[in-house]
Amino acid sequence: MKNLYVFVVVFCFALSANAQFLNWGIKGGVNYNSIGDFYSKGGSIGSGVPDINYEADNEIGTQFGIFFSINYENFFIRPEVNYVSLKNSYPFPTKPAKWTAQQIDIPLLLGYKIYKPISIYAGPVFSFISDIKLEGWEVTSYSDGFIFKDSSTSVCIGTLIDFGVIGIDFR
């Protein structure tokens, strides 16, 4: 993990020596994300309930962070660090349950300005989950039969509409 941070910092500063334009900023917004379904095996949620898969009811979460952008004519590199809050609820038979998770996302995006003010981008996102709760219980990687990954890597694809100091980002 420490090596990833060092690599990102060195890579950005090395590229910035020849960059035509550098900028940075803060960002914030909302997300609509699914943490995932909950599988109950043989009545583990309620007695007499057969094996069943409970689908999550997605809720709106929040995110905020910082970004650093290195621009080369129509191309750009944009590393970010974001705090993300995710929320879902599950319709368990005994009572509905709320699931929340907080994580740190580190996207490393490569983009292209297709037509001013519109850009497209893609890149890997490294996610690190810091806290997960289900109805007030503290859930660890292997406690109470719950298993989750505390880090993951995914791919992000999106569009950015840039109005100078304000931008709207769709991922």
Short mmCIF file of C-alpha atoms in Angstrom, two decimals:
data_model
loop_
_atom_site.label_atom_id
_atom_site.label_comp_id
_atom_site.label_asym_id
_atom_site.label_seq_id
_atom_site.Cartn_x
_atom_site.Cartn_y
_atom_site.Cartn_z
CA MET A 1 0.00 0.00 0.00
CA LYS A 2 2.77 2.41 0.93
CA ASN A 3 4.53 1.61 -2.35
CA LEU A 4 1.35 2.56 -4.28
CA TYR A 5 1.26 6.00 -2.63
CA VAL A 6 4.96 6.59 -3.35
CA PHE A 7 4.51 5.49 -6.97
CA VAL A 8 1.50 7.80 -7.52
CA VAL A 9 3.31 10.82 -6.05
CA VAL A 10 6.55 10.23 -7.97
CA PHE A 11 4.66 9.50 -11.21
CA CYS A 12 2.57 12.69 -10.96
CA PHE A 13 5.53 14.91 -10.17
CA ALA A 14 7.66 13.36 -12.92
CA LEU A 15 4.94 13.97 -15.49
CA SER A 16 4.21 17.46 -14.19
CA ALA A 17 7.71 18.64 -15.16
CA ASN A 18 6.65 18.60 -18.83
CA ALA A 19 2.95 19.27 -18.37
CA GLN A 20 1.34 22.22 -20.10
CA PHE A 21 -1.20 22.83 -17.35
CA LEU A 22 -1.64 21.58 -13.79
CA ASN A 23 -4.65 21.96 -11.57
CA TRP A 24 -6.12 20.48 -8.43
CA GLY A 25 -9.35 20.79 -6.55
CA ILE A 26 -11.90 19.38 -4.19
CA LYS A 27 -14.88 17.32 -5.20
CA GLY A 28 -18.07 16.07 -3.67
CA GLY A 29 -21.28 14.43 -4.69
CA VAL A 30 -23.76 11.63 -4.28
CA ASN A 31 -23.61 8.00 -5.32
CA TYR A 32 -26.12 5.27 -5.90
CA ASN A 33 -24.26 2.03 -5.33
CA SER A 34 -25.04 -1.57 -4.48
CA ILE A 35 -22.96 -3.15 -1.73
CA GLY A 36 -24.35 -6.54 -2.78
CA ASP A 37 -26.95 -9.15 -2.01
CA PHE A 38 -27.20 -11.07 1.26
CA TYR A 39 -27.50 -14.87 1.08
CA SER A 40 -29.18 -16.61 4.02
CA LYS A 41 -28.46 -20.33 4.19
CA GLY A 42 -30.98 -22.56 5.94
CA GLY A 43 -32.73 -20.04 8.16
CA SER A 44 -29.69 -18.06 9.30
CA ILE A 45 -31.83 -14.89 9.17
CA GLY A 46 -35.05 -16.28 10.63
CA SER A 47 -36.05 -19.75 11.83
CA GLY A 48 -37.97 -21.79 9.31
CA VAL A 49 -36.87 -19.60 6.41
CA PRO A 50 -35.28 -21.62 3.58
CA ASP A 51 -32.14 -20.67 1.69
CA ILE A 52 -32.90 -17.28 0.19
CA ASN A 53 -31.04 -14.44 -1.47
CA TYR A 54 -32.06 -10.99 -0.18
CA GLU A 55 -31.53 -8.29 -2.78
CA ALA A 56 -30.34 -4.93 -1.53
CA ASP A 57 -32.56 -1.85 -1.71
CA ASN A 58 -30.03 0.75 -2.83
CA GLU A 59 -29.92 4.13 -1.12
CA ILE A 60 -28.11 7.36 -1.90
CA GLY A 61 -24.66 7.75 -0.33
CA THR A 62 -22.11 10.57 -0.38
CA GLN A 63 -18.53 11.09 -1.44
CA PHE A 64 -15.93 13.82 -1.25
CA GLY A 65 -12.24 14.09 -1.99
CA ILE A 66 -9.40 15.82 -3.76
CA PHE A 67 -7.94 15.52 -7.26
CA PHE A 68 -4.79 16.53 -9.09
CA SER A 69 -4.91 16.89 -12.88
CA ILE A 70 -1.97 16.97 -15.31
CA ASN A 71 -3.02 18.15 -18.79
CA TYR A 72 -1.21 17.60 -22.12
CA GLU A 73 -3.17 19.29 -24.91
CA ASN A 74 -6.28 17.08 -25.13
CA PHE A 75 -5.03 14.32 -22.80
CA PHE A 76 -4.98 14.34 -19.01
CA ILE A 77 -4.01 12.20 -16.03
CA ARG A 78 -6.15 12.65 -12.93
CA PRO A 79 -5.33 10.81 -9.70
CA GLU A 80 -7.89 11.27 -6.91
CA VAL A 81 -8.43 10.34 -3.27
CA ASN A 82 -12.09 10.05 -2.24
CA TYR A 83 -13.97 9.21 0.95
CA VAL A 84 -17.10 7.23 0.00
CA SER A 85 -20.12 6.37 2.13
CA LEU A 86 -22.35 3.53 0.84
CA LYS A 87 -25.82 2.56 2.08
CA ASN A 88 -28.21 -0.33 1.40
CA SER A 89 -31.14 -1.86 3.23
CA TYR A 90 -32.36 -5.46 3.24
CA PRO A 91 -35.97 -6.72 3.71
CA PHE A 92 -35.19 -9.51 6.21
CA PRO A 93 -38.28 -11.40 7.51
CA THR A 94 -37.63 -10.59 11.19
CA LYS A 95 -37.06 -6.86 10.57
CA PRO A 96 -35.49 -4.71 7.86
CA ALA A 97 -31.75 -4.13 8.24
CA LYS A 98 -29.53 -1.21 7.25
CA TRP A 99 -26.06 -1.86 5.84
CA THR A 100 -23.49 0.94 5.69
CA ALA A 101 -19.89 1.00 4.56
CA GLN A 102 -17.20 3.68 4.42
CA GLN A 103 -14.24 3.37 2.12
CA ILE A 104 -11.35 5.25 0.58
CA ASP A 105 -11.19 5.14 -3.24
CA ILE A 106 -8.05 6.02 -5.20
CA PRO A 107 -8.87 6.34 -8.92
CA LEU A 108 -6.00 6.79 -11.41
CA LEU A 109 -7.81 8.17 -14.45
CA LEU A 110 -6.57 8.76 -18.00
CA GLY A 111 -8.74 11.06 -20.07
CA TYR A 112 -9.24 12.78 -23.40
CA LYS A 113 -10.99 16.09 -24.09
CA ILE A 114 -13.23 15.20 -27.02
CA TYR A 115 -14.87 18.59 -27.44
CA LYS A 116 -14.68 21.57 -25.12
CA PRO A 117 -16.09 21.27 -22.38
CA ILE A 118 -16.64 17.47 -22.63
CA SER A 119 -14.01 14.87 -21.67
CA ILE A 120 -14.09 11.10 -21.35
CA TYR A 121 -11.88 9.06 -19.03
CA ALA A 122 -11.18 5.59 -17.69
CA GLY A 123 -8.83 3.95 -15.25
CA PRO A 124 -8.40 1.65 -12.29
CA VAL A 125 -9.90 2.41 -8.86
CA PHE A 126 -8.26 1.00 -5.74
CA SER A 127 -10.80 0.77 -2.88
CA PHE A 128 -10.08 0.22 0.81
CA ILE A 129 -13.04 -0.43 3.13
CA SER A 130 -12.56 1.08 6.57
CA ASP A 131 -15.89 0.38 8.29
CA ILE A 132 -18.89 -1.89 7.68
CA LYS A 133 -21.99 -2.11 9.89
CA LEU A 134 -25.18 -4.13 9.66
CA GLU A 135 -27.96 -2.90 11.99
CA GLY A 136 -25.48 -1.56 14.51
CA TRP A 137 -23.17 -4.59 14.76
CA GLU A 138 -19.48 -4.22 14.14
CA VAL A 139 -18.63 -6.56 11.27
CA THR A 140 -15.09 -7.78 10.69
CA SER A 141 -13.79 -9.79 7.74
CA TYR A 142 -14.85 -13.13 9.23
CA SER A 143 -17.12 -12.36 12.19
CA ASP A 144 -20.62 -13.73 12.62
CA GLY A 145 -20.43 -15.64 9.33
CA PHE A 146 -19.99 -12.48 7.28
CA ILE A 147 -17.23 -12.53 4.69
CA PHE A 148 -16.20 -9.43 2.78
CA LYS A 149 -13.13 -8.14 1.02
CA ASP A 150 -11.56 -5.14 2.73
CA SER A 151 -9.93 -3.98 -0.51
CA SER A 152 -10.73 -4.27 -4.19
CA THR A 153 -9.74 -3.01 -7.60
CA SER A 154 -12.28 -1.99 -10.21
CA VAL A 155 -12.46 0.01 -13.44
CA CYS A 156 -14.04 3.45 -13.71
CA ILE A 157 -15.39 4.90 -16.97
CA GLY A 158 -16.97 8.34 -17.14
CA THR A 159 -17.64 11.71 -18.68
CA LEU A 160 -16.61 15.11 -17.34
CA ILE A 161 -18.28 18.37 -18.32
CA ASP A 162 -15.91 21.19 -17.36
CA PHE A 163 -17.12 24.78 -16.85
CA GLY A 164 -13.83 26.30 -15.72
CA VAL A 165 -13.62 26.02 -11.93
CA ILE A 166 -16.80 23.88 -11.75
CA GLY A 167 -17.17 20.45 -13.31
CA ILE A 168 -19.90 17.82 -13.44
CA ASP A 169 -18.71 14.23 -13.42
CA PHE A 170 -20.77 11.14 -14.40
CA ARG A 171 -19.24 7.71 -13.66
#
